[in-house]
PDB file of C-alpha atoms in Angstrom:
ATOM      1  CA  MET V   1       0.000   0.000   0.000  1.00  0.00           C
ATOM      2  CA  SER V   2       1.239   3.416  -0.895  1.00  0.00           C
ATOM      3  CA  ASN V   3       0.399   6.742   0.552  1.00  0.00           C
ATOM      4  CA  SER V   4       2.094   8.680  -2.189  1.00  0.00           C
ATOM      5  CA  THR V   5      -0.214   8.009  -5.104  1.00  0.00           C
ATOM      6  CA  GLN V   6      -1.011  11.090  -7.150  1.00  0.00           C
ATOM      7  CA  PRO V   7      -4.288  11.820  -8.882  1.00  0.00           C
ATOM      8  CA  ALA V   8      -3.881  11.090 -12.549  1.00  0.00           C
ATOM      9  CA  THR V   9      -5.496  13.567 -14.875  1.00  0.00           C
ATOM     10  CA  GLY V  10      -4.767  14.971 -18.297  1.00  0.00           C
ATOM     11  CA  ASP V  11      -4.016  13.608 -21.715  1.00  0.00           C
ATOM     12  CA  GLY V  12      -0.375  12.786 -20.968  1.00  0.00           C
ATOM     13  CA  ILE V  13      -1.221  10.526 -18.053  1.00  0.00           C
ATOM     14  CA  ARG V  14      -4.019   8.946 -20.017  1.00  0.00           C
ATOM     15  CA  ALA V  15      -1.665   8.214 -22.902  1.00  0.00           C
ATOM     16  CA  GLN V  16       0.794   6.536 -20.538  1.00  0.00           C
ATOM     17  CA  LEU V  17      -1.946   4.460 -18.963  1.00  0.00           C
ATOM     18  CA  GLU V  18      -3.173   3.381 -22.351  1.00  0.00           C
ATOM     19  CA  CYS V  19       0.359   2.321 -23.241  1.00  0.00           C
ATOM     20  CA  LEU V  20       0.406   0.169 -20.124  1.00  0.00           C
ATOM     21  CA  ALA V  21      -2.999  -1.242 -20.964  1.00  0.00           C
ATOM     22  CA  ARG V  22      -1.785  -2.275 -24.414  1.00  0.00           C
ATOM     23  CA  LEU V  23       1.027  -4.409 -22.995  1.00  0.00           C
ATOM     24  CA  ASP V  24       0.437  -8.119 -22.895  1.00  0.00           C
ATOM     25  CA  TRP V  25       0.107  -8.397 -19.145  1.00  0.00           C
ATOM     26  CA  ASP V  26      -2.104 -11.470 -19.099  1.00  0.00           C
ATOM     27  CA  MET V  27      -3.494 -10.326 -15.771  1.00  0.00           C
ATOM     28  CA  PRO V  28      -7.254  -9.784 -15.609  1.00  0.00           C
ATOM     29  CA  SER V  29      -7.249  -8.027 -12.229  1.00  0.00           C
ATOM     30  CA  PHE V  30      -4.722  -5.477 -13.409  1.00  0.00           C
ATOM     31  CA  ALA V  31      -6.572  -4.908 -16.667  1.00  0.00           C
ATOM     32  CA  GLN V  32      -9.820  -4.418 -14.782  1.00  0.00           C
ATOM     33  CA  ALA V  33      -8.205  -1.992 -12.361  1.00  0.00           C
ATOM     34  CA  LEU V  34      -6.738  -0.069 -15.265  1.00  0.00           C
ATOM     35  CA  GLN V  35     -10.093   0.117 -17.036  1.00  0.00           C
ATOM     36  CA  ALA V  36     -11.704   1.443 -13.875  1.00  0.00           C
ATOM     37  CA  LEU V  37      -8.939   3.994 -13.556  1.00  0.00           C
ATOM     38  CA  LEU V  38      -9.375   5.139 -17.150  1.00  0.00           C
ATOM     39  CA  ALA V  39     -13.099   5.555 -16.556  1.00  0.00           C
ATOM     40  CA  ALA V  40     -12.359   7.675 -13.484  1.00  0.00           C
ATOM     41  CA  VAL V  41      -9.970   9.793 -15.553  1.00  0.00           C
ATOM     42  CA  ASP V  42     -12.739  10.328 -18.108  1.00  0.00           C
ATOM     43  CA  TYR V  43     -15.048  11.518 -15.324  1.00  0.00           C
ATOM     44  CA  HIS V  44     -12.352  13.776 -13.831  1.00  0.00           C
ATOM     45  CA  ASP V  45     -13.246  12.338 -10.447  1.00  0.00           C
ATOM     46  CA  VAL V  46     -10.106  12.862  -8.370  1.00  0.00           C
ATOM     47  CA  THR V  47     -11.267  10.759  -5.404  1.00  0.00           C
ATOM     48  CA  LEU V  48     -12.193   7.871  -7.657  1.00  0.00           C
ATOM     49  CA  ILE V  49      -8.952   8.272  -9.609  1.00  0.00           C
ATOM     50  CA  ARG V  50      -6.946   8.066  -6.391  1.00  0.00           C
ATOM     51  CA  SER V  51      -8.785   4.955  -5.300  1.00  0.00           C
ATOM     52  CA  HIS V  52      -8.539   3.145  -8.622  1.00  0.00           C
ATOM     53  CA  LEU V  53      -4.938   4.170  -9.093  1.00  0.00           C
ATOM     54  CA  ASN V  54      -4.057   2.535  -5.801  1.00  0.00           C
ATOM     55  CA  THR V  55      -5.943  -0.619  -6.782  1.00  0.00           C
ATOM     56  CA  ALA V  56      -4.242  -0.662 -10.174  1.00  0.00           C
ATOM     57  CA  LEU V  57      -0.789  -0.234  -8.695  1.00  0.00           C
ATOM     58  CA  GLU V  58      -1.352  -3.004  -6.183  1.00  0.00           C
ATOM     59  CA  ALA V  59      -2.468  -5.269  -9.029  1.00  0.00           C
ATOM     60  CA  LEU V  60       0.570  -4.185 -11.010  1.00  0.00           C
ATOM     61  CA  ARG V  61       2.833  -4.994  -8.048  1.00  0.00           C
ATOM     62  CA  ASP V  62       1.424  -8.543  -7.881  1.00  0.00           C
ATOM     63  CA  LEU V  63       1.768  -8.897 -11.612  1.00  0.00           C
ATOM     64  CA  VAL V  64       5.353  -7.674 -11.547  1.00  0.00           C
ATOM     65  CA  ASN V  65       6.279 -10.079  -8.748  1.00  0.00           C
ATOM     66  CA  ASP V  66       4.834 -12.948 -10.773  1.00  0.00           C
ATOM     67  CA  ALA V  67       6.667 -11.763 -13.879  1.00  0.00           C
ATOM     68  CA  ILE V  68       9.968 -11.645 -11.970  1.00  0.00           C
ATOM     69  CA  ALA V  69       9.451 -15.177 -10.631  1.00  0.00           C
ATOM     70  CA  LYS V  70       8.754 -16.510 -14.117  1.00  0.00           C
ATOM     71  CA  ARG V  71      11.736 -14.766 -15.661  1.00  0.00           C
ATOM     72  CA  CYS V  72      14.164 -15.894 -12.999  1.00  0.00           C
ATOM     73  CA  ALA V  73      12.896 -19.466 -13.269  1.00  0.00           C
ATOM     74  CA  SER V  74      13.585 -19.333 -17.004  1.00  0.00           C
ATOM     75  CA  LEU V  75      17.308 -18.711 -16.401  1.00  0.00           C
ATOM     76  CA  GLU V  76      17.930 -22.393 -15.699  1.00  0.00           C
ATOM     77  CA  LEU V  77      16.283 -23.267 -18.999  1.00  0.00           C
ATOM     78  CA  LEU V  78      18.450 -20.662 -20.681  1.00  0.00           C
ATOM     79  CA  ARG V  79      21.633 -22.203 -19.253  1.00  0.00           C
ATOM     80  CA  ASP V  80      20.469 -25.627 -20.389  1.00  0.00           C
ATOM     81  CA  THR V  81      19.768 -24.288 -23.890  1.00  0.00           C
ATOM     82  CA  TRP V  82      23.209 -22.736 -24.020  1.00  0.00           C
ATOM     83  CA  GLN V  83      24.849 -26.016 -22.993  1.00  0.00           C
ATOM     84  CA  LYS V  84      23.038 -27.776 -25.831  1.00  0.00           C
ATOM     85  CA  THR V  85      24.158 -25.068 -28.251  1.00  0.00           C
ATOM     86  CA  TRP V  86      27.760 -25.510 -27.111  1.00  0.00           C
ATOM     87  CA  GLU V  87      27.460 -29.286 -27.589  1.00  0.00           C
ATOM     88  CA  MET V  88      26.336 -28.632 -31.156  1.00  0.00           C
ATOM     89  CA  LEU V  89      29.236 -26.260 -31.753  1.00  0.00           C
ATOM     90  CA  LYS V  90      31.727 -28.807 -30.417  1.00  0.00           C
ATOM     91  CA  ALA V  91      30.748 -31.325 -33.025  1.00  0.00           C
ATOM     92  CA  ARG V  92      31.181 -28.875 -35.884  1.00  0.00           C
ATOM     93  CA  PRO V  93      34.392 -26.959 -36.470  1.00  0.00           C
ATOM     94  CA  SER V  94      33.562 -24.081 -38.769  1.00  0.00           C
ATOM     95  CA  GLU V  95      35.180 -21.447 -40.961  1.00  0.00           C
ATOM     96  CA  ASN V  96      32.809 -18.825 -39.631  1.00  0.00           C
ATOM     97  CA  CYS V  97      30.906 -18.652 -36.344  1.00  0.00           C
ATOM     98  CA  ASP V  98      29.573 -15.124 -36.866  1.00  0.00           C
ATOM     99  CA  ASP V  99      26.011 -16.117 -37.763  1.00  0.00           C
ATOM    100  CA  MET V 100      25.704 -18.409 -34.782  1.00  0.00           C
ATOM    101  CA  ARG V 101      27.064 -15.666 -32.554  1.00  0.00           C
ATOM    102  CA  ARG V 102      24.572 -13.157 -33.936  1.00  0.00           C
ATOM    103  CA  VAL V 103      21.694 -15.541 -33.287  1.00  0.00           C
ATOM    104  CA  VAL V 104      22.748 -16.416 -29.736  1.00  0.00           C
ATOM    105  CA  GLU V 105      23.784 -12.876 -28.838  1.00  0.00           C
ATOM    106  CA  GLY V 106      20.608 -11.395 -30.291  1.00  0.00           C
ATOM    107  CA  ARG V 107      18.465 -13.754 -28.263  1.00  0.00           C
ATOM    108  CA  LEU V 108      20.405 -13.203 -25.054  1.00  0.00           C
ATOM    109  CA  THR V 109      20.336  -9.454 -25.526  1.00  0.00           C
ATOM    110  CA  ALA V 110      16.578  -9.534 -26.107  1.00  0.00           C
ATOM    111  CA  ILE V 111      16.086 -11.536 -22.912  1.00  0.00           C
ATOM    112  CA  LEU V 112      18.348  -9.177 -20.972  1.00  0.00           C
ATOM    113  CA  GLU V 113      16.469  -6.156 -22.313  1.00  0.00           C
ATOM    114  CA  ASN V 114      13.236  -7.791 -21.249  1.00  0.00           C
ATOM    115  CA  PHE V 115      14.613  -8.238 -17.721  1.00  0.00           C
ATOM    116  CA  THR V 116      16.051  -4.735 -17.464  1.00  0.00           C
ATOM    117  CA  GLY V 117      12.871  -3.304 -18.991  1.00  0.00           C
ATOM    118  CA  LEU V 118      10.927  -4.859 -16.159  1.00  0.00           C
ATOM    119  CA  ARG V 119      13.383  -3.456 -13.611  1.00  0.00           C
ATOM    120  CA  ASP V 120      13.628   0.048 -15.097  1.00  0.00           C
ATOM    121  CA  GLY V 121       9.932   0.293 -15.976  1.00  0.00           C
ATOM    122  CA  PRO V 122       7.275  -1.235 -13.747  1.00  0.00           C
ATOM    123  CA  VAL V 123       9.536  -2.085 -10.770  1.00  0.00           C
ATOM    124  CA  ARG V 124      10.998   1.421 -10.607  1.00  0.00           C
ATOM    125  CA  LEU V 125       7.589   2.996 -11.133  1.00  0.00           C
ATOM    126  CA  LEU V 126       6.164   1.053  -8.218  1.00  0.00           C
ATOM    127  CA  GLN V 127       9.130   1.717  -5.951  1.00  0.00           C
ATOM    128  CA  GLU V 128       9.074   5.438  -6.690  1.00  0.00           C
ATOM    129  CA  ARG V 129       5.462   5.478  -5.618  1.00  0.00           C
ATOM    130  CA  GLY V 130       6.236   3.716  -2.373  1.00  0.00           C
ATOM    131  CA  TYR V 131       5.217   0.175  -3.250  1.00  0.00           C
ATOM    132  CA  ASP V 132       7.449  -2.613  -2.041  1.00  0.00           C
ATOM    133  CA  VAL V 133       8.238  -5.064  -4.843  1.00  0.00           C
ATOM    134  CA  ALA V 134       9.224  -8.157  -2.883  1.00  0.00           C
ATOM    135  CA  ARG V 135      11.133  -9.813  -5.738  1.00  0.00           C
ATOM    136  CA  ALA V 136      13.028  -6.715  -6.909  1.00  0.00           C
ATOM    137  CA  ALA V 137      16.307  -7.920  -5.401  1.00  0.00           C
ATOM    138  CA  GLN V 138      15.822 -11.323  -7.034  1.00  0.00           C
ATOM    139  CA  LEU V 139      15.379  -9.581 -10.378  1.00  0.00           C
ATOM    140  CA  ASP V 140      18.623  -7.646  -9.819  1.00  0.00           C
ATOM    141  CA  ARG V 141      20.475 -10.906  -9.126  1.00  0.00           C
ATOM    142  CA  CYS V 142      18.992 -12.533 -12.243  1.00  0.00           C
ATOM    143  CA  ILE V 143      20.060  -9.575 -14.369  1.00  0.00           C
ATOM    144  CA  GLN V 144      23.590  -9.780 -12.953  1.00  0.00           C
ATOM    145  CA  GLU V 145      23.670 -13.507 -13.638  1.00  0.00           C
ATOM    146  CA  LEU V 146      22.426 -13.002 -17.183  1.00  0.00           C
ATOM    147  CA  GLU V 147      24.982 -10.271 -17.854  1.00  0.00           C
ATOM    148  CA  GLY V 148      27.691 -12.595 -16.536  1.00  0.00           C
ATOM    149  CA  LEU V 149      26.460 -15.396 -18.765  1.00  0.00           C
ATOM    150  CA  ARG V 150      26.476 -13.145 -21.821  1.00  0.00           C
ATOM    151  CA  HIS V 151      29.933 -11.819 -21.043  1.00  0.00           C
ATOM    152  CA  GLY V 152      31.300 -15.321 -20.431  1.00  0.00           C
ATOM    153  CA  ILE V 153      29.904 -16.679 -23.652  1.00  0.00           C
ATOM    154  CA  PHE V 154      31.026 -13.874 -25.936  1.00  0.00           C
ATOM    155  CA  GLU V 155      34.240 -12.669 -24.325  1.00  0.00           C
ATOM    156  CA  ASN V 156      36.323 -15.058 -26.408  1.00  0.00           C
ATOM    157  CA  TRP V 157      33.900 -15.994 -29.173  1.00  0.00           C
ATOM    158  CA  PRO V 158      35.925 -15.534 -32.368  1.00  0.00           C
ATOM    159  CA  TRP V 159      34.730 -13.041 -34.974  1.00  0.00           C
ATOM    160  CA  SER V 160      35.757 -13.785 -38.541  1.00  0.00           C
ATOM    161  CA  ASP V 161      37.116 -10.267 -39.020  1.00  0.00           C
ATOM    162  CA  GLU V 162      39.346 -10.205 -35.970  1.00  0.00           C
ATOM    163  CA  GLU V 163      43.100 -10.314 -36.362  1.00  0.00           C
ATOM    164  CA  LEU V 164      44.433 -13.796 -37.008  1.00  0.00           C
ATOM    165  CA  PRO V 165      47.237 -15.399 -35.011  1.00  0.00           C
ATOM    166  CA  PRO V 166      50.556 -14.650 -36.724  1.00  0.00           C
ATOM    167  CA  VAL V 167      51.871 -17.177 -39.232  1.00  0.00           C
ATOM    168  CA  ASP V 168      54.634 -19.380 -37.877  1.00  0.00           C
ATOM    169  CA  ARG V 169      57.257 -18.519 -40.500  1.00  0.00           C
ATOM    170  CA  ASP V 170      59.767 -20.975 -39.051  1.00  0.00           C
ATOM    171  CA  MET V 171      57.274 -23.793 -39.531  1.00  0.00           C
ATOM    172  CA  VAL V 172      56.612 -22.637 -43.097  1.00  0.00           C
ATOM    173  CA  ALA V 173      60.354 -22.681 -43.828  1.00  0.00           C
ATOM    174  CA  ALA V 174      60.874 -26.083 -42.192  1.00  0.00           C
ATOM    175  CA  SER V 175      57.964 -27.616 -44.101  1.00  0.00           C
ATOM    176  CA  ARG V 176      59.209 -26.208 -47.388  1.00  0.00           C
ATOM    177  CA  ALA V 177      62.680 -27.548 -46.683  1.00  0.00           C
ATOM    178  CA  ALA V 178      61.134 -30.990 -46.110  1.00  0.00           C
ATOM    179  CA  ILE V 179      59.246 -30.740 -49.406  1.00  0.00           C
ATOM    180  CA  ALA V 180      62.502 -29.756 -51.145  1.00  0.00           C
ATOM    181  CA  ARG V 181      64.089 -32.906 -49.718  1.00  0.00           C
ATOM    182  CA  GLY V 182      61.315 -34.922 -51.353  1.00  0.00           C
ATOM    183  CA  GLU V 183      59.304 -35.407 -48.177  1.00  0.00           C
ATOM    184  CA  ARG V 184      55.733 -34.721 -49.134  1.00  0.00           C
ATOM    185  CA  GLY V 185      54.257 -35.408 -45.755  1.00  0.00           C
ATOM    186  CA  GLU V 186      51.238 -37.497 -44.917  1.00  0.00           C
ATOM    187  CA  ARG V 187      47.937 -37.118 -46.723  1.00  0.00           C
ATOM    188  CA  ILE V 188      45.196 -35.920 -44.405  1.00  0.00           C
ATOM    189  CA  GLU V 189      43.013 -38.925 -45.118  1.00  0.00           C
ATOM    190  CA  ASP V 190      45.901 -41.245 -44.239  1.00  0.00           C
ATOM    191  CA  LEU V 191      46.460 -39.377 -40.996  1.00  0.00           C
ATOM    192  CA  ILE V 192      42.775 -39.757 -40.147  1.00  0.00           C
ATOM    193  CA  ARG V 193      42.956 -43.485 -40.836  1.00  0.00           C
ATOM    194  CA  ARG V 194      46.113 -43.764 -38.724  1.00  0.00           C
ATOM    195  CA  LEU V 195      44.042 -42.329 -35.871  1.00  0.00           C
ATOM    196  CA  GLY V 196      41.614 -45.204 -36.345  1.00  0.00           C
ATOM    197  CA  ALA V 197      38.825 -43.304 -38.101  1.00  0.00           C
ATOM    198  CA  ASN V 198      37.467 -43.006 -41.603  1.00  0.00           C
ATOM    199  CA  PRO V 199      37.721 -39.697 -43.454  1.00  0.00           C
ATOM    200  CA  THR V 200      34.351 -38.020 -43.788  1.00  0.00           C
ATOM    201  CA  GLN V 201      33.120 -35.379 -46.139  1.00  0.00           C
ATOM    202  CA  GLY V 202      30.099 -33.161 -46.357  1.00  0.00           C
ATOM    203  CA  GLU V 203      29.049 -29.867 -44.819  1.00  0.00           C
TER     204      GLU V 203
ATOM    205  CA  MET A   1      53.254 -31.799 -43.162  1.00  0.00           C
ATOM    206  CA  PRO A   2      54.544 -33.619 -40.066  1.00  0.00           C
ATOM    207  CA  LEU A   3      55.226 -30.407 -38.152  1.00  0.00           C
ATOM    208  CA  VAL A   4      51.634 -29.327 -38.675  1.00  0.00           C
ATOM    209  CA  SER A   5      50.091 -32.570 -37.493  1.00  0.00           C
ATOM    210  CA  ALA A   6      52.454 -32.673 -34.521  1.00  0.00           C
ATOM    211  CA  THR A   7      51.522 -29.098 -33.590  1.00  0.00           C
ATOM    212  CA  LEU A   8      47.836 -29.874 -33.925  1.00  0.00           C
ATOM    213  CA  GLY A   9      48.271 -32.882 -31.664  1.00  0.00           C
ATOM    214  CA  ASN A  10      50.048 -30.739 -29.084  1.00  0.00           C
ATOM    215  CA  ILE A  11      47.413 -28.012 -29.154  1.00  0.00           C
ATOM    216  CA  LEU A  12      44.571 -30.454 -28.680  1.00  0.00           C
ATOM    217  CA  ALA A  13      46.586 -32.552 -26.221  1.00  0.00           C
ATOM    218  CA  SER A  14      46.104 -35.532 -28.516  1.00  0.00           C
ATOM    219  CA  ARG A  15      42.383 -35.637 -27.721  1.00  0.00           C
ATOM    220  CA  ARG A  16      41.031 -37.826 -30.448  1.00  0.00           C
ATOM    221  CA  GLU A  17      37.580 -36.375 -31.089  1.00  0.00           C
ATOM    222  CA  PRO A  18      38.479 -32.704 -31.582  1.00  0.00           C
ATOM    223  CA  LEU A  19      41.582 -33.700 -33.522  1.00  0.00           C
ATOM    224  CA  LEU A  20      39.546 -35.864 -35.884  1.00  0.00           C
ATOM    225  CA  ALA A  21      36.930 -33.119 -36.224  1.00  0.00           C
ATOM    226  CA  VAL A  22      39.614 -30.666 -37.366  1.00  0.00           C
ATOM    227  CA  LEU A  23      41.300 -33.157 -39.693  1.00  0.00           C
ATOM    228  CA  ASN A  24      38.026 -34.189 -41.299  1.00  0.00           C
ATOM    229  CA  ARG A  25      37.068 -30.565 -41.832  1.00  0.00           C
ATOM    230  CA  LEU A  26      40.454 -29.889 -43.431  1.00  0.00           C
ATOM    231  CA  TYR A  27      40.088 -32.983 -45.581  1.00  0.00           C
ATOM    232  CA  ASP A  28      36.622 -31.978 -46.746  1.00  0.00           C
ATOM    233  CA  GLN A  29      37.112 -28.262 -47.281  1.00  0.00           C
ATOM    234  CA  LEU A  30      40.583 -28.305 -48.824  1.00  0.00           C
ATOM    235  CA  GLY A  31      39.767 -31.401 -50.830  1.00  0.00           C
ATOM    236  CA  ASN A  32      36.475 -30.159 -52.227  1.00  0.00           C
ATOM    237  CA  HIS A  33      36.215 -26.417 -51.749  1.00  0.00           C
ATOM    238  CA  ALA A  34      39.733 -25.034 -51.784  1.00  0.00           C
ATOM    239  CA  ASP A  35      38.754 -22.366 -54.319  1.00  0.00           C
ATOM    240  CA  ARG A  36      36.625 -20.725 -51.656  1.00  0.00           C
ATOM    241  CA  TYR A  37      39.735 -19.947 -49.665  1.00  0.00           C
ATOM    242  CA  ARG A  38      42.470 -19.384 -52.238  1.00  0.00           C
ATOM    243  CA  SER A  39      41.717 -15.685 -52.511  1.00  0.00           C
ATOM    244  CA  ARG A  40      42.671 -15.121 -48.893  1.00  0.00           C
ATOM    245  CA  ARG A  41      46.374 -14.845 -49.693  1.00  0.00           C
ATOM    246  CA  ASP A  42      49.001 -14.451 -47.029  1.00  0.00           C
ATOM    247  CA  PRO A  43      50.029 -10.780 -47.387  1.00  0.00           C
ATOM    248  CA  ASN A  44      53.670 -11.659 -46.681  1.00  0.00           C
ATOM    249  CA  ASP A  45      53.921 -14.769 -48.819  1.00  0.00           C
ATOM    250  CA  PRO A  46      51.905 -14.911 -52.052  1.00  0.00           C
ATOM    251  CA  ASP A  47      52.486 -18.649 -52.389  1.00  0.00           C
ATOM    252  CA  LEU A  48      50.319 -19.233 -49.349  1.00  0.00           C
ATOM    253  CA  PHE A  49      46.663 -18.827 -48.611  1.00  0.00           C
ATOM    254  CA  ASP A  50      45.040 -18.856 -45.194  1.00  0.00           C
ATOM    255  CA  TYR A  51      42.473 -21.433 -44.247  1.00  0.00           C
ATOM    256  CA  VAL A  52      40.935 -20.433 -40.911  1.00  0.00           C
ATOM    257  CA  LEU A  53      38.975 -22.833 -38.759  1.00  0.00           C
ATOM    258  CA  TYR A  54      37.221 -22.283 -35.434  1.00  0.00           C
ATOM    259  CA  LEU A  55      36.709 -25.102 -32.978  1.00  0.00           C
ATOM    260  CA  ALA A  56      34.798 -25.307 -29.724  1.00  0.00           C
ATOM    261  CA  ASP A  57      36.169 -28.138 -27.615  1.00  0.00           C
ATOM    262  CA  ASP A  58      35.077 -30.325 -24.743  1.00  0.00           C
ATOM    263  CA  GLN A  59      37.084 -28.280 -22.234  1.00  0.00           C
ATOM    264  CA  ASN A  60      35.110 -25.106 -22.937  1.00  0.00           C
ATOM    265  CA  ASP A  61      37.838 -23.595 -25.074  1.00  0.00           C
ATOM    266  CA  TRP A  62      37.553 -21.749 -28.345  1.00  0.00           C
ATOM    267  CA  HIS A  63      40.331 -22.416 -30.811  1.00  0.00           C
ATOM    268  CA  THR A  64      41.235 -20.339 -33.843  1.00  0.00           C
ATOM    269  CA  PHE A  65      43.453 -22.246 -36.259  1.00  0.00           C
ATOM    270  CA  ARG A  66      45.171 -20.443 -39.098  1.00  0.00           C
ATOM    271  CA  PHE A  67      46.475 -22.983 -41.564  1.00  0.00           C
ATOM    272  CA  SER A  68      48.992 -21.793 -44.124  1.00  0.00           C
ATOM    273  CA  VAL A  69      48.408 -23.673 -47.347  1.00  0.00           C
ATOM    274  CA  ASP A  70      50.917 -23.656 -50.182  1.00  0.00           C
ATOM    275  CA  ASP A  71      49.160 -24.144 -53.526  1.00  0.00           C
ATOM    276  CA  ARG A  72      52.129 -23.252 -55.722  1.00  0.00           C
ATOM    277  CA  GLN A  73      54.629 -25.957 -54.848  1.00  0.00           C
ATOM    278  CA  ALA A  74      53.184 -28.476 -57.284  1.00  0.00           C
ATOM    279  CA  THR A  75      50.195 -28.371 -59.592  1.00  0.00           C
ATOM    280  CA  GLY A  76      47.209 -30.161 -58.161  1.00  0.00           C
ATOM    281  CA  PHE A  77      48.656 -30.425 -54.675  1.00  0.00           C
ATOM    282  CA  LEU A  78      47.981 -28.471 -51.537  1.00  0.00           C
ATOM    283  CA  PHE A  79      50.576 -28.513 -48.791  1.00  0.00           C
ATOM    284  CA  VAL A  80      49.510 -27.452 -45.329  1.00  0.00           C
ATOM    285  CA  VAL A  81      52.886 -26.037 -44.311  1.00  0.00           C
ATOM    286  CA  ALA A  82      52.084 -24.320 -41.006  1.00  0.00           C
ATOM    287  CA  VAL A  83      49.446 -23.804 -38.409  1.00  0.00           C
ATOM    288  CA  SER A  84      49.172 -21.009 -35.894  1.00  0.00           C
ATOM    289  CA  HIS A  85      46.695 -20.956 -33.091  1.00  0.00           C
ATOM    290  CA  ARG A  86      44.845 -18.820 -30.580  1.00  0.00           C
ATOM    291  CA  GLN A  87      42.824 -20.084 -27.661  1.00  0.00           C
ATOM    292  CA  GLY A  88      40.107 -18.443 -25.623  1.00  0.00           C
ATOM    293  CA  LYS A  89      38.074 -19.672 -22.699  1.00  0.00           C
ATOM    294  CA  LEU A  90      34.326 -19.888 -22.518  1.00  0.00           C
ATOM    295  CA  ARG A  91      33.475 -18.623 -19.022  1.00  0.00           C
ATOM    296  CA  ILE A  92      30.089 -19.662 -17.798  1.00  0.00           C
TER     297      ILE A  92
END
């Protein structure tokens, strides 16, 4: 319960409330409270506005707490998904990992923005109006964990346009000297067979 | 060339699966699609082109392999004459 709610009147406030109403909250009690509030705004009834605003913000607080719980629970699934992605990468050496990086990074960034949007939008709005959001600290920890996950995954992910390791010129010279001596080295397929496997082809 | 395979074995600590994954990729791409890579010439040695391969391994490491391939020693042959390497850790 807050004692700092302000009467909401005017087109600007109405526009903001309508923006909130358009979000996919999936929360009937909040939607109902918001509709009642909008009706009170239309009637310019300050007492009713104050009452419905309080009801709406309490419903929003419950909704936000639920949303935080769901998002934080999804982190485990996210880690599991990443592990499966890494398993797929391990089986497939590649000449270019940029597309995969863009896909994974884009998804992680979208999830992080969703989390921070919840923190910087509804959670902050409620806190500034004196409502205690019980799971706010949990959301902060989840955001930190997600940022750490993103950093850990992409810190050393190779971009195709980054500088390559320098060529080992001594090895080049030694190999050429061997070729000049008539040593042509081992064919790759023979090396694979020597390791007890069959050469495979195909992308 | 022997130095290249020995270096690869050292980098991957003779772990069979990642080593075979790299060798099979080399075998497939240089054997069938070398023309895709020939244009990436070594700026300091025009007889060489770079074939770059990225590998994620079972110890959470990223590997960047830069293979130097000589396609001007003998017609119809490709010699992998050197490999250089960079490693980075996945931290999760």
